[in-house]
mmCIF file of C-alpha atoms and ligand atoms in Angstrom:
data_model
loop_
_atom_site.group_PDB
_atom_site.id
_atom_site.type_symbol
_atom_site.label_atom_id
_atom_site.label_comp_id
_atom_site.label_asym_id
_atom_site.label_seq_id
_atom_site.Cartn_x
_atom_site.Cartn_y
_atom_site.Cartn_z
ATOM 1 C CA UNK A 1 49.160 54.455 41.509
ATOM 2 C CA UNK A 2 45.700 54.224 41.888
ATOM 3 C CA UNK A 3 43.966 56.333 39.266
ATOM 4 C CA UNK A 4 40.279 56.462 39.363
ATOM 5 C CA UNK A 5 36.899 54.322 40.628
ATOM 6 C CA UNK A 6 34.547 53.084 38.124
ATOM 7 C CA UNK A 7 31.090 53.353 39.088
ATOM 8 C CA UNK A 8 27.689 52.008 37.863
ATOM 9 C CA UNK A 9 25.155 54.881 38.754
ATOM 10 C CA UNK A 10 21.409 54.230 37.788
ATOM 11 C CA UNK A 11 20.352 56.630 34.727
ATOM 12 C CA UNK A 12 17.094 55.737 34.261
ATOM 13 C CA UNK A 13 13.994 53.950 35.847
ATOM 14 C CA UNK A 14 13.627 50.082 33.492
ATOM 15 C CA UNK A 15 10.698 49.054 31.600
ATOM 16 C CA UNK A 16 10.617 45.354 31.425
ATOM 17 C CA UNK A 17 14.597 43.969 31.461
ATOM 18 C CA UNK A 18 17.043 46.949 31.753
ATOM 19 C CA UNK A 19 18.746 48.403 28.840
ATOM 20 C CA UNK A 20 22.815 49.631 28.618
ATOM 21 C CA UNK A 21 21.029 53.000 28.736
ATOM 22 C CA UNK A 22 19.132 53.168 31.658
ATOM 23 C CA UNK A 23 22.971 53.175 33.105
ATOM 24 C CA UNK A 24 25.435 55.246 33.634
ATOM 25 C CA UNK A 25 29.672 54.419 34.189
ATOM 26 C CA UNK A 26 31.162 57.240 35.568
ATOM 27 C CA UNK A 27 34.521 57.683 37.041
ATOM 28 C CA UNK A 28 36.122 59.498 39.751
ATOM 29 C CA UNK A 29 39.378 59.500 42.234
ATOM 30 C CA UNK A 30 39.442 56.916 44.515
ATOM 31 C CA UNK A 31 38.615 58.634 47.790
ATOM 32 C CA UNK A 32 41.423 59.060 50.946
ATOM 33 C CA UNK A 33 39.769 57.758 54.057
ATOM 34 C CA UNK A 34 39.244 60.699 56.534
ATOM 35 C CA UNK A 35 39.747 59.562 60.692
ATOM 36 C CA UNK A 36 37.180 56.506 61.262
ATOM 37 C CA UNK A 37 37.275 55.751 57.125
ATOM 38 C CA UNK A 38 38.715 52.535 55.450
ATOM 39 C CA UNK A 39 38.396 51.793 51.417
ATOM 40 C CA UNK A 40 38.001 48.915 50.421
ATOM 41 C CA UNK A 41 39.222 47.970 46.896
ATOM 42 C CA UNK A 42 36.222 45.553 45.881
ATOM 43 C CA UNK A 43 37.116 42.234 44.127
ATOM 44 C CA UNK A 44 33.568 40.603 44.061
ATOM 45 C CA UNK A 45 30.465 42.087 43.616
ATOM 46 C CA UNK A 46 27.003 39.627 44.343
ATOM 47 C CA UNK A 47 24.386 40.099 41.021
ATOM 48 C CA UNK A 48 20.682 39.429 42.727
ATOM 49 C CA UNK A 49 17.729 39.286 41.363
ATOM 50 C CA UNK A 50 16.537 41.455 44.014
ATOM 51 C CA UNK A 51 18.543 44.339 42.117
ATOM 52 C CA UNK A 52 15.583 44.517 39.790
ATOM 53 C CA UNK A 53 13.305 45.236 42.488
ATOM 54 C CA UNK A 54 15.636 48.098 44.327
ATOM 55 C CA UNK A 55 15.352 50.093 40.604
ATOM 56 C CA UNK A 56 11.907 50.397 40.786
ATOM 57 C CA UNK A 57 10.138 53.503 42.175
ATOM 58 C CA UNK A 58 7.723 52.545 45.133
ATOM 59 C CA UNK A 59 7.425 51.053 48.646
ATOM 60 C CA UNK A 60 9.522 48.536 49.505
ATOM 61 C CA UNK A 61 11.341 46.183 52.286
ATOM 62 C CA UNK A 62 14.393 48.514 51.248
ATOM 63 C CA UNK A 63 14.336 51.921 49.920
ATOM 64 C CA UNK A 64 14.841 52.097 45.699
ATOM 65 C CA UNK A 65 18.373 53.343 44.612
ATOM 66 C CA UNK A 66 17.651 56.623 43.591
ATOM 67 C CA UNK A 67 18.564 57.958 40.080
ATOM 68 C CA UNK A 68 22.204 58.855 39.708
ATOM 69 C CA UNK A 69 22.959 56.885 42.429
ATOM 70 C CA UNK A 70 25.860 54.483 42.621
ATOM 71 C CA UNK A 71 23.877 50.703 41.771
ATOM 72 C CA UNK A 72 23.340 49.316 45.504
ATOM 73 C CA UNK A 73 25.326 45.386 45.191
ATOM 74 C CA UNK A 74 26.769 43.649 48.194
ATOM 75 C CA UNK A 75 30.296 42.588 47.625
ATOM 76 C CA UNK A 76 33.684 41.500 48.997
ATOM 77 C CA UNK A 77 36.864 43.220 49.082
ATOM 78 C CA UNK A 78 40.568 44.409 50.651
ATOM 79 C CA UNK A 79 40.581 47.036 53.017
ATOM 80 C CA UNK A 80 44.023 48.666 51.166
ATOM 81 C CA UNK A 81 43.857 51.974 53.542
ATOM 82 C CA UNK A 82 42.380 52.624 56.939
ATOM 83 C CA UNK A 83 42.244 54.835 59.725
ATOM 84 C CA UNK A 84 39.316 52.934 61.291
ATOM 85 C CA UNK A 85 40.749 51.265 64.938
ATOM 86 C CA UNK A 86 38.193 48.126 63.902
ATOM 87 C CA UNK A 87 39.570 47.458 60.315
ATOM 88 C CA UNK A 88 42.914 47.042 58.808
ATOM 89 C CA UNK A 89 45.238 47.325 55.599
ATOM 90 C CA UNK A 90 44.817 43.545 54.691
ATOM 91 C CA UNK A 91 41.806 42.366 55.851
ATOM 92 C CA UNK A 92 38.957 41.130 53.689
ATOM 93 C CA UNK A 93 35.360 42.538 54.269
ATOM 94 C CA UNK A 94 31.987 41.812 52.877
ATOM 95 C CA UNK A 95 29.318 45.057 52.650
ATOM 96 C CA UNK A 96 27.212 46.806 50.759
ATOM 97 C CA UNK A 97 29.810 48.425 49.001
ATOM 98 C CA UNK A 98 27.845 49.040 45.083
ATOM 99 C CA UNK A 99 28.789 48.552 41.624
ATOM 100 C CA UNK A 100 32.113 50.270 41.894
ATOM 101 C CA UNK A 101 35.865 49.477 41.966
ATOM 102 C CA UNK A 102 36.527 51.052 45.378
ATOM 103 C CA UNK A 103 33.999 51.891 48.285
ATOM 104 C CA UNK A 104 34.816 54.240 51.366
ATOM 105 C CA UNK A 105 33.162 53.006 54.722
ATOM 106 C CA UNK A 106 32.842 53.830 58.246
ATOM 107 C CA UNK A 107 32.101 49.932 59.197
ATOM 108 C CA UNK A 108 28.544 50.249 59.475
ATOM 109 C CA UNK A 109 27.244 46.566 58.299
ATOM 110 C CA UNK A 110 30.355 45.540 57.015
ATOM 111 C CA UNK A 111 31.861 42.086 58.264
ATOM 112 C CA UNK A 112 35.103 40.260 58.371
ATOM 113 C CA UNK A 113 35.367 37.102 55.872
ATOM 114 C CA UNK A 114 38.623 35.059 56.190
ATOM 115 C CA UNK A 115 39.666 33.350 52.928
ATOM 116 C CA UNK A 116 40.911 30.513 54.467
ATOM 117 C CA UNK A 117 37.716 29.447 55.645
ATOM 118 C CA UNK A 118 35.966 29.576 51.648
ATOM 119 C CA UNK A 119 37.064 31.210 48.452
ATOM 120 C CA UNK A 120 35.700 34.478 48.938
ATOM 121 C CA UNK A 121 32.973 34.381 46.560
ATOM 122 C CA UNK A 122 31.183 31.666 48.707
ATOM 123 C CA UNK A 123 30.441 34.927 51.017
ATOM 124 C CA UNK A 124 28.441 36.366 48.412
ATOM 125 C CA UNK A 125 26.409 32.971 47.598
ATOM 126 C CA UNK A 126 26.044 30.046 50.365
ATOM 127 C CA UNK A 127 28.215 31.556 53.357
ATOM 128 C CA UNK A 128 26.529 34.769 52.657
ATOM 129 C CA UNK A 129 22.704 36.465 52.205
ATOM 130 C CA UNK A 130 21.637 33.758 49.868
ATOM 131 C CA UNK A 131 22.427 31.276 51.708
ATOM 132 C CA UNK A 132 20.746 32.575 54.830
ATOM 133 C CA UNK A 133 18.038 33.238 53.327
ATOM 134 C CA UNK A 134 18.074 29.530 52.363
ATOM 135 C CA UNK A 135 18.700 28.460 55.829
ATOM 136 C CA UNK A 136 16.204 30.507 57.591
ATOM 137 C CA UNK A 137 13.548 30.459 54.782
ATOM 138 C CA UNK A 138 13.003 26.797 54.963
ATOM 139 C CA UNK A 139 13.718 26.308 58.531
ATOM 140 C CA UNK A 140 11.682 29.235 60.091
ATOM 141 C CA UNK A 141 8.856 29.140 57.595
ATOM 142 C CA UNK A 142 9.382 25.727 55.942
ATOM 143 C CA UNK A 143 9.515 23.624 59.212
ATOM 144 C CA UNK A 144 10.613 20.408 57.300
ATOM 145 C CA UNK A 145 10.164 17.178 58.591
ATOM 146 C CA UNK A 146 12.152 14.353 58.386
ATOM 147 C CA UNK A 147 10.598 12.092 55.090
ATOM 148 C CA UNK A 148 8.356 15.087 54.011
ATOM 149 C CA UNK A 149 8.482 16.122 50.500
ATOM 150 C CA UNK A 150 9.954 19.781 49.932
ATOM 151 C CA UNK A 151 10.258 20.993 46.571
ATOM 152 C CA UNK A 152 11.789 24.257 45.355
ATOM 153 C CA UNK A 153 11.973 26.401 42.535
ATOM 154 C CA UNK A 154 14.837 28.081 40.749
ATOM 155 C CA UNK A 155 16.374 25.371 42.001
ATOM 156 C CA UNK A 156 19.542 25.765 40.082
ATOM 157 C CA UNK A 157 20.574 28.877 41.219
ATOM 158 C CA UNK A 158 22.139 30.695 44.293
ATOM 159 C CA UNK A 159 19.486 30.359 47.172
ATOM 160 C CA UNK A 160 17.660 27.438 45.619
ATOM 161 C CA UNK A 161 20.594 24.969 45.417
ATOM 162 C CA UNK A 162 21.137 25.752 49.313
ATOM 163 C CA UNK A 163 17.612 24.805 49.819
ATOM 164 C CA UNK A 164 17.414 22.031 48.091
ATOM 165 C CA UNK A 165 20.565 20.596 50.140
ATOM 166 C CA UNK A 166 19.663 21.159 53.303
ATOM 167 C CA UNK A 167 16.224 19.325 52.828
ATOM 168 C CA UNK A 168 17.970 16.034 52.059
ATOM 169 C CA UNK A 169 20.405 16.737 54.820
ATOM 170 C CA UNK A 170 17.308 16.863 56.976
ATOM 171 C CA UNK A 171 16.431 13.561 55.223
ATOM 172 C CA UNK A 172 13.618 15.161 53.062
ATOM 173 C CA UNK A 173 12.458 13.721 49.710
ATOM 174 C CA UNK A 174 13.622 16.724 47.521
ATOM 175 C CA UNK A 175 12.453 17.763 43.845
ATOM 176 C CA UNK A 176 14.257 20.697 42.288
ATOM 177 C CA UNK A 177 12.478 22.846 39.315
ATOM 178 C CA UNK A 178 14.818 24.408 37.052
ATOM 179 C CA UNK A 179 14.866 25.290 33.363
ATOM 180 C CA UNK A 180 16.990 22.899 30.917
ATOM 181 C CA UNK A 181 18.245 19.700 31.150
ATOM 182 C CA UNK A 182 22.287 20.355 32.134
ATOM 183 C CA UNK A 183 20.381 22.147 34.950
ATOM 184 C CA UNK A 184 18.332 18.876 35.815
ATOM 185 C CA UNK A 185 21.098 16.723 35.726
ATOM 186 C CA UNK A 186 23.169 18.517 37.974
ATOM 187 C CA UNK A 187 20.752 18.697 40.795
ATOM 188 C CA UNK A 188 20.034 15.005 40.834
ATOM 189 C CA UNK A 189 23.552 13.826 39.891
ATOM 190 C CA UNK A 190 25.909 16.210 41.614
ATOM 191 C CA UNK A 191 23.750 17.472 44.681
ATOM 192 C CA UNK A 192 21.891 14.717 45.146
ATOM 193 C CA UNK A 193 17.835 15.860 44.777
ATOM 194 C CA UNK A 194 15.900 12.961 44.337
ATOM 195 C CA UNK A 195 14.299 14.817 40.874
ATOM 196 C CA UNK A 196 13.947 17.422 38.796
ATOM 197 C CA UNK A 197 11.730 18.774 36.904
ATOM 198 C CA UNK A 198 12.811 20.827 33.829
ATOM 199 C CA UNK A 199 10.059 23.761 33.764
ATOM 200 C CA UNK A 200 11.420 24.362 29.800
ATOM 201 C CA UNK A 201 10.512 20.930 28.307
ATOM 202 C CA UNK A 202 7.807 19.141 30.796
ATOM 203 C CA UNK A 203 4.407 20.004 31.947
ATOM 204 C CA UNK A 204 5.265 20.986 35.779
ATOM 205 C CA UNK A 205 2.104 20.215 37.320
ATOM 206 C CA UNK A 206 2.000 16.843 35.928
ATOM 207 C CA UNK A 207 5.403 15.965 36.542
ATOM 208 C CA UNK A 208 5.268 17.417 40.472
ATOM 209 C CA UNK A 209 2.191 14.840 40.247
ATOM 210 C CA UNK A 210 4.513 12.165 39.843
ATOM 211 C CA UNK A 211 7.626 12.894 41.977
ATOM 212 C CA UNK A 212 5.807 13.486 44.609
ATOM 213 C CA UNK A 213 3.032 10.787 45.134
ATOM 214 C CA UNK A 214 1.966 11.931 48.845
ATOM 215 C CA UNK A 215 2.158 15.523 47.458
ATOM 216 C CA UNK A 216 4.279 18.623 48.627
ATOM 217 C CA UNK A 217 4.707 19.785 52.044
ATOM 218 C CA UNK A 218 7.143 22.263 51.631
ATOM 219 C CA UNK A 219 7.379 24.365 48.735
ATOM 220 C CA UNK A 220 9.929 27.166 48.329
ATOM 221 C CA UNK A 221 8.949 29.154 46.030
ATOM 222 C CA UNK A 222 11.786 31.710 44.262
ATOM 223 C CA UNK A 223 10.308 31.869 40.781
ATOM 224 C CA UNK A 224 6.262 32.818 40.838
ATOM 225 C CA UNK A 225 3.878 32.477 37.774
ATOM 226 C CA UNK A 226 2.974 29.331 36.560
ATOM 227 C CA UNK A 227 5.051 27.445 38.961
ATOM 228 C CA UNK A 228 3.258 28.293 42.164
ATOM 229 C CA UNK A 229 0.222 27.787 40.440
ATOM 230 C CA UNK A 230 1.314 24.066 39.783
ATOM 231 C CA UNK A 231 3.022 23.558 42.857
ATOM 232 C CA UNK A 232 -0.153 24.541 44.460
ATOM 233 C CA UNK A 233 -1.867 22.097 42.622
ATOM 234 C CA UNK A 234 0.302 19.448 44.522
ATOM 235 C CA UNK A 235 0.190 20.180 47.805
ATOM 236 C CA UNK A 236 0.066 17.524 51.116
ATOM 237 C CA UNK A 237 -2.208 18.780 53.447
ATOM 238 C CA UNK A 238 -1.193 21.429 56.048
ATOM 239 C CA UNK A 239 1.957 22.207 53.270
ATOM 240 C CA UNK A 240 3.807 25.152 54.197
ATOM 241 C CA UNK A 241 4.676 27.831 50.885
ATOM 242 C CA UNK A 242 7.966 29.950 51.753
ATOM 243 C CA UNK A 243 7.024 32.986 49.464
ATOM 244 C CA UNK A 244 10.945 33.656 48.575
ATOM 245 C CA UNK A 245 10.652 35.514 45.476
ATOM 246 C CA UNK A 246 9.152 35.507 41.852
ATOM 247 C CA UNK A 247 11.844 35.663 39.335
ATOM 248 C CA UNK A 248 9.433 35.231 36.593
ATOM 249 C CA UNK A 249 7.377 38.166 37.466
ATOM 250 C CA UNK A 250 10.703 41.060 38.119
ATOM 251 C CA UNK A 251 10.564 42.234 34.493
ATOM 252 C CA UNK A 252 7.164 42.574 33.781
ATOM 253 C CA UNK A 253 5.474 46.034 32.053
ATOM 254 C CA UNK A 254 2.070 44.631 32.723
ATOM 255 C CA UNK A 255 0.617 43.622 36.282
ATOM 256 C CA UNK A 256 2.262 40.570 38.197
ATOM 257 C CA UNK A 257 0.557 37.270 37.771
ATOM 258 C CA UNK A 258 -0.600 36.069 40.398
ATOM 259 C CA UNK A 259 -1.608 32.576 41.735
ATOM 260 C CA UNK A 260 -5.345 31.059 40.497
ATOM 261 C CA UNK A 261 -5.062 27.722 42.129
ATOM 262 C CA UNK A 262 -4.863 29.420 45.550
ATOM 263 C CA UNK A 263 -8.294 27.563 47.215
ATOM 264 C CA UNK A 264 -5.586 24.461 47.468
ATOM 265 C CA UNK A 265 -4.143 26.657 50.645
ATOM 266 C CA UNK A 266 -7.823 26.257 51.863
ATOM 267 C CA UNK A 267 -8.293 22.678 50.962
ATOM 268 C CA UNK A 268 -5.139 21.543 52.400
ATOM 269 C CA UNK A 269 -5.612 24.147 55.561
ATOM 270 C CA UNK A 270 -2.218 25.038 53.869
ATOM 271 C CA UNK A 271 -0.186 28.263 54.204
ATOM 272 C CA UNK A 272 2.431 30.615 51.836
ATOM 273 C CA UNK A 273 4.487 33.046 54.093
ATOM 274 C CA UNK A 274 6.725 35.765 52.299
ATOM 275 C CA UNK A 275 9.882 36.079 54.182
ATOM 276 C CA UNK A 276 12.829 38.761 53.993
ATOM 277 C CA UNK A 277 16.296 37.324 54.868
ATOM 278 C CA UNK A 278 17.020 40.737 57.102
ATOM 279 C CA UNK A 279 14.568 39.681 59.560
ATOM 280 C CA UNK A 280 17.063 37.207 60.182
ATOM 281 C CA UNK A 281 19.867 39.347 60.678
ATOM 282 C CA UNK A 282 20.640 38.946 64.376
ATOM 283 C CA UNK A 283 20.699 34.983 64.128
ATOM 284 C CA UNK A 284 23.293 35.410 61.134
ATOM 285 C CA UNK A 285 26.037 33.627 63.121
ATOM 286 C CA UNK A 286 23.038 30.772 63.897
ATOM 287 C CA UNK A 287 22.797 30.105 60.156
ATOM 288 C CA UNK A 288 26.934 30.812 59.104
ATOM 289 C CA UNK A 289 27.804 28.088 61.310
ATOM 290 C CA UNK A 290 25.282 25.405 60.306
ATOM 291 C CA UNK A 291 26.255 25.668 56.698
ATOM 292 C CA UNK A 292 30.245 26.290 57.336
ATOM 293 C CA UNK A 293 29.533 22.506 59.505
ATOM 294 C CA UNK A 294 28.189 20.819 55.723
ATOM 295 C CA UNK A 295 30.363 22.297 53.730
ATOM 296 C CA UNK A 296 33.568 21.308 56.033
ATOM 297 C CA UNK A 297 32.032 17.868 56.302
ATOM 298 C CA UNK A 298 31.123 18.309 52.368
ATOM 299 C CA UNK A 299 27.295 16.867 52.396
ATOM 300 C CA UNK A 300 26.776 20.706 51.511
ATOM 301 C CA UNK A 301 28.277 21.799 48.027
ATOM 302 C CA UNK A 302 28.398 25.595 46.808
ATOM 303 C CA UNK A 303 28.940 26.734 43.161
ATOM 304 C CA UNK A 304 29.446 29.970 41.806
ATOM 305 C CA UNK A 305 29.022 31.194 37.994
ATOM 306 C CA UNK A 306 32.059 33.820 38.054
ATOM 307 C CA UNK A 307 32.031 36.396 35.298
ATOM 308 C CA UNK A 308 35.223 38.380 34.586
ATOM 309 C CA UNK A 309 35.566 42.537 34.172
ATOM 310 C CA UNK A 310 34.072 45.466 36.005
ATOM 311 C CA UNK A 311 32.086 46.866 32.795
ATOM 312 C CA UNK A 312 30.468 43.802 32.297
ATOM 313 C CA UNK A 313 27.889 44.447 35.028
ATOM 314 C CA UNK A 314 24.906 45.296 32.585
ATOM 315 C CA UNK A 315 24.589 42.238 30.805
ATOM 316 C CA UNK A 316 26.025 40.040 33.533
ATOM 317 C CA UNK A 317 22.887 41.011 35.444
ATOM 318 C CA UNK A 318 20.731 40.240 32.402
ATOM 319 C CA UNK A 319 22.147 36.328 32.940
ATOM 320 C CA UNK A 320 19.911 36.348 36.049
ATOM 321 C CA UNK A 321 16.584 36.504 33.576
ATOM 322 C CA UNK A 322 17.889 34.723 31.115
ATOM 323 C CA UNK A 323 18.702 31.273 33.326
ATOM 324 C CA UNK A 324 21.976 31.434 32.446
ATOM 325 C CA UNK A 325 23.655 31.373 35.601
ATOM 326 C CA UNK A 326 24.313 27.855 37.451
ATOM 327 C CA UNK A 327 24.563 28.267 41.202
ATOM 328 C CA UNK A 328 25.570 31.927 42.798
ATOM 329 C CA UNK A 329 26.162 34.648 40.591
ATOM 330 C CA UNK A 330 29.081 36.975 40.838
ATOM 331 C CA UNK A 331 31.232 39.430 38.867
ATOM 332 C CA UNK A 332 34.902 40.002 39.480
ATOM 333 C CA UNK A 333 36.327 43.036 39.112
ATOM 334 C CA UNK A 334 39.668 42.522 40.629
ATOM 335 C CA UNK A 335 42.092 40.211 41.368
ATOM 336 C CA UNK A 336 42.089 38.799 44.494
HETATM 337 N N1 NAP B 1 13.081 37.018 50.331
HETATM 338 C C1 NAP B 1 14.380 37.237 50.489
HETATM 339 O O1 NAP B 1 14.851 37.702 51.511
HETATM 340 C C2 NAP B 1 15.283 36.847 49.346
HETATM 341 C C3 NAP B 1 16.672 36.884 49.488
HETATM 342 C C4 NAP B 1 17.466 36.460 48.413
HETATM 343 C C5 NAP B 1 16.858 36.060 47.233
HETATM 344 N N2 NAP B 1 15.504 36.087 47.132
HETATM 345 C C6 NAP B 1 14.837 35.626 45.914
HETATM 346 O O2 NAP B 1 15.217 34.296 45.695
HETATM 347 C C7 NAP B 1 15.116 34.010 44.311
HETATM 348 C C8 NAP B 1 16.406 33.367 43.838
HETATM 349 O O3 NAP B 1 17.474 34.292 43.972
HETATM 350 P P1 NAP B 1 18.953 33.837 43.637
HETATM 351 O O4 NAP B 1 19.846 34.927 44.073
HETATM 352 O O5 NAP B 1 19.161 32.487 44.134
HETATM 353 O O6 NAP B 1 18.944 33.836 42.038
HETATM 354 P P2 NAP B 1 19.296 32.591 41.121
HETATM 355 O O7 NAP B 1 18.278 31.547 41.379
HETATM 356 O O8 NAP B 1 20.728 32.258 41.274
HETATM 357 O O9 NAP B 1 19.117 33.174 39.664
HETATM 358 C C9 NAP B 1 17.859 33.421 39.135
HETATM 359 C C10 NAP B 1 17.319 32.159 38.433
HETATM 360 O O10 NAP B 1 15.924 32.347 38.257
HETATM 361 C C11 NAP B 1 15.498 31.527 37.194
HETATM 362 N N3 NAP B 1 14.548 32.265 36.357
HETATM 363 C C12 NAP B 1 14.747 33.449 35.741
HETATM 364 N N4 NAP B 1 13.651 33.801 35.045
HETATM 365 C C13 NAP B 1 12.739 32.800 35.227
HETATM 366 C C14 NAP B 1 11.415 32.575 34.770
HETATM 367 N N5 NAP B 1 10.784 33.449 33.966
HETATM 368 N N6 NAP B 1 10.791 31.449 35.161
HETATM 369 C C15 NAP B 1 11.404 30.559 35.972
HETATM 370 N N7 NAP B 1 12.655 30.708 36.440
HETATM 371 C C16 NAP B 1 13.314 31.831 36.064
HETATM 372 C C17 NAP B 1 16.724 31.166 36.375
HETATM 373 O O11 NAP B 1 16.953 29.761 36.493
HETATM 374 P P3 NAP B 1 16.331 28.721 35.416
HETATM 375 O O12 NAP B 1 17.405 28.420 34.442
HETATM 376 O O13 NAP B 1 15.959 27.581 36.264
HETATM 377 O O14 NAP B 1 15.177 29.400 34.766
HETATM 378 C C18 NAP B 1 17.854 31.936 37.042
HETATM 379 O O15 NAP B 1 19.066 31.227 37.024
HETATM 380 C C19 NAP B 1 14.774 35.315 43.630
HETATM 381 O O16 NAP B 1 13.381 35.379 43.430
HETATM 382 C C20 NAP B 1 15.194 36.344 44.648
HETATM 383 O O17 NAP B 1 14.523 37.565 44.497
HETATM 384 C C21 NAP B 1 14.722 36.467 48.165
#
């Protein structure tokens, strides 16, 4: 007997990293799809850093979640009723469902995932929107070469790791940044980067100075800050940036830092692009083949950091600022 759906609504706008209180968990009856409707009991829900961003008021690539709204998350779940022709009791489904135990839908942006393919997390993390954004970032924007030296940032985590793997599947030298040495080792030992650079303990600029002797012609940038400004301070000439994101800058209460060493794009007649995954959405099937190829063939590995229990979502998403997360992070709110 299903008795009621758990929600995460946003209560208040954050300053700096967001407090218990600027949420919300409420509770209501699990809804009864109407003609067209399915629910979907949810089992995974992704945590991105890009969450951060969709609380704050102000233009956008995406609308903010408005206040007393349900928390916008993609996730993965059962359909468990239907009267949709397109989706049945049974099937799993991966959509924009939000932080909630059970999401109504009409299908709109909402795909099939089959669990025999990949444990159904890897649809939130490598099989899913980080890992496009991995595959299209430093493909589209990247444009590696064969021998060239890419290096990324926030290397450890969901869309990093991805990155990092493809490049030496392409046959690139590849240097991962990432903070703490458990991080470090993994990347080089497990993954198989060539280096990495722990951005906690060592002086980044210095140490990209050294792993990469010809310099950096791709850099894929996720974090911001100081670490663009070093990277830049390494590049090859004609290097390609792929502006990802900038971790270190999502919590700030004072203006984003931005890069100083930024003549090196003119030196090097170098460029930084920002990309959005969505652009990418029609070539989705492009990308979800590619990387279901490496990971059947296993020269591409995916890892997930699973945390257990629907009210855990506020501090779970802290884990994202914090570096404590190693590879994609999701919460589970169900069994599957
Ligand atoms: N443009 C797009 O379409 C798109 C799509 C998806 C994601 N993104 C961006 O891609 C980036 C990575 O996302 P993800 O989902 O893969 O997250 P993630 O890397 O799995 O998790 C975030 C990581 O950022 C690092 N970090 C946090 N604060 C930091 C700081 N102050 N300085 C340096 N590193 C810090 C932490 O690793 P350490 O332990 O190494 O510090 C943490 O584990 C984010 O910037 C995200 O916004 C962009």
């Amino acid at each position: 007997m299903i008795a009621a759906n758990r929600q995460f609504r946003l209560a208040a706008r954050p300053v700096g990293l967001p407090k218990r209180t600027d949420w919300n968990l409420t509770e209501e009856p699990v809804p009864e799809p109407g003609d067209g409707e399915f629910l979907v009991k949810i089992l995974y829900i992704s945590l991105d850093p890009a969450m951060r961003g969709w609380m704050n008021e102000g233009r956008s690539y995406i609308a903010p979640v408005g206040i007393g709204e349900v928390m916008r998350a993609g996730a993965v779940g059962r359909v468990v009723a239907s009267k949709h022709a397109g989706f049945a009791v049974g099937d799993h489904v991966y959509g924009v469902f939000g932080v909630q135990e059970y999401a109504l839908s009409k299908g709109g942006g909402v795909t099939k995932v089959d669990p025999r393919l990949a444990p159904l997390p890897v649809y939130l993390g490598t099989l899913g929107m980080p890992g496009m954004t991995a595959y299209f970032g430093l493909l589209e924007i990247g444009k590696p070469k064969s021998g060239q030296t890419v290096v990324v940032s926030g290397a450890a985590g969901a869309v990093g790791m991805v990155v990092g793997q493809i490049a030496r599947i392409l046959g690139c030298r590849v240097v991962g940044i990432a903070g703490g040495a458990e991080k470090c080792r993994y990347l080089v030992a497990e993954l198989g980067f060539d280096a990495a650079v722990d951005y906690k303990a060592q002086d980044v600029r210095k140490a990209l100075r050294e792993h990469c002797p010809n310099g950096i012609d791709v850099f894929f940038d996720n974090v911001g800050g100081d670490i663009l400004d070093a990277a830049l301070a390494n590049l090859a000439r004609h290097a390609r940036i792929v502006l990802c994101g900038a971790v270190s800058q999502y919590n700030n209460t004072t203006a984003i830092k931005g890069p100083s060493n930024y003549l090196s794009l003119l030196i090097n007649r170098a460029s930084m692009t920002g990309m959005v995954v969505f652009d990418y959405a029609d070539r989705y099937s492009e990308g979800f083949k590619a990387m279901a190829g490496w990971l059947a063939a296993g020269t591409l590995r995916s890892r997930e950091d699973i945390v257990t229990g629907f009210g855990e979502f506020p501090e779970t998403l802290l884990k994202l600022f914090a570096g404590e997360n190693l590879g994609k992070l999701v919460l589970q709110v169900a069994d599957a």
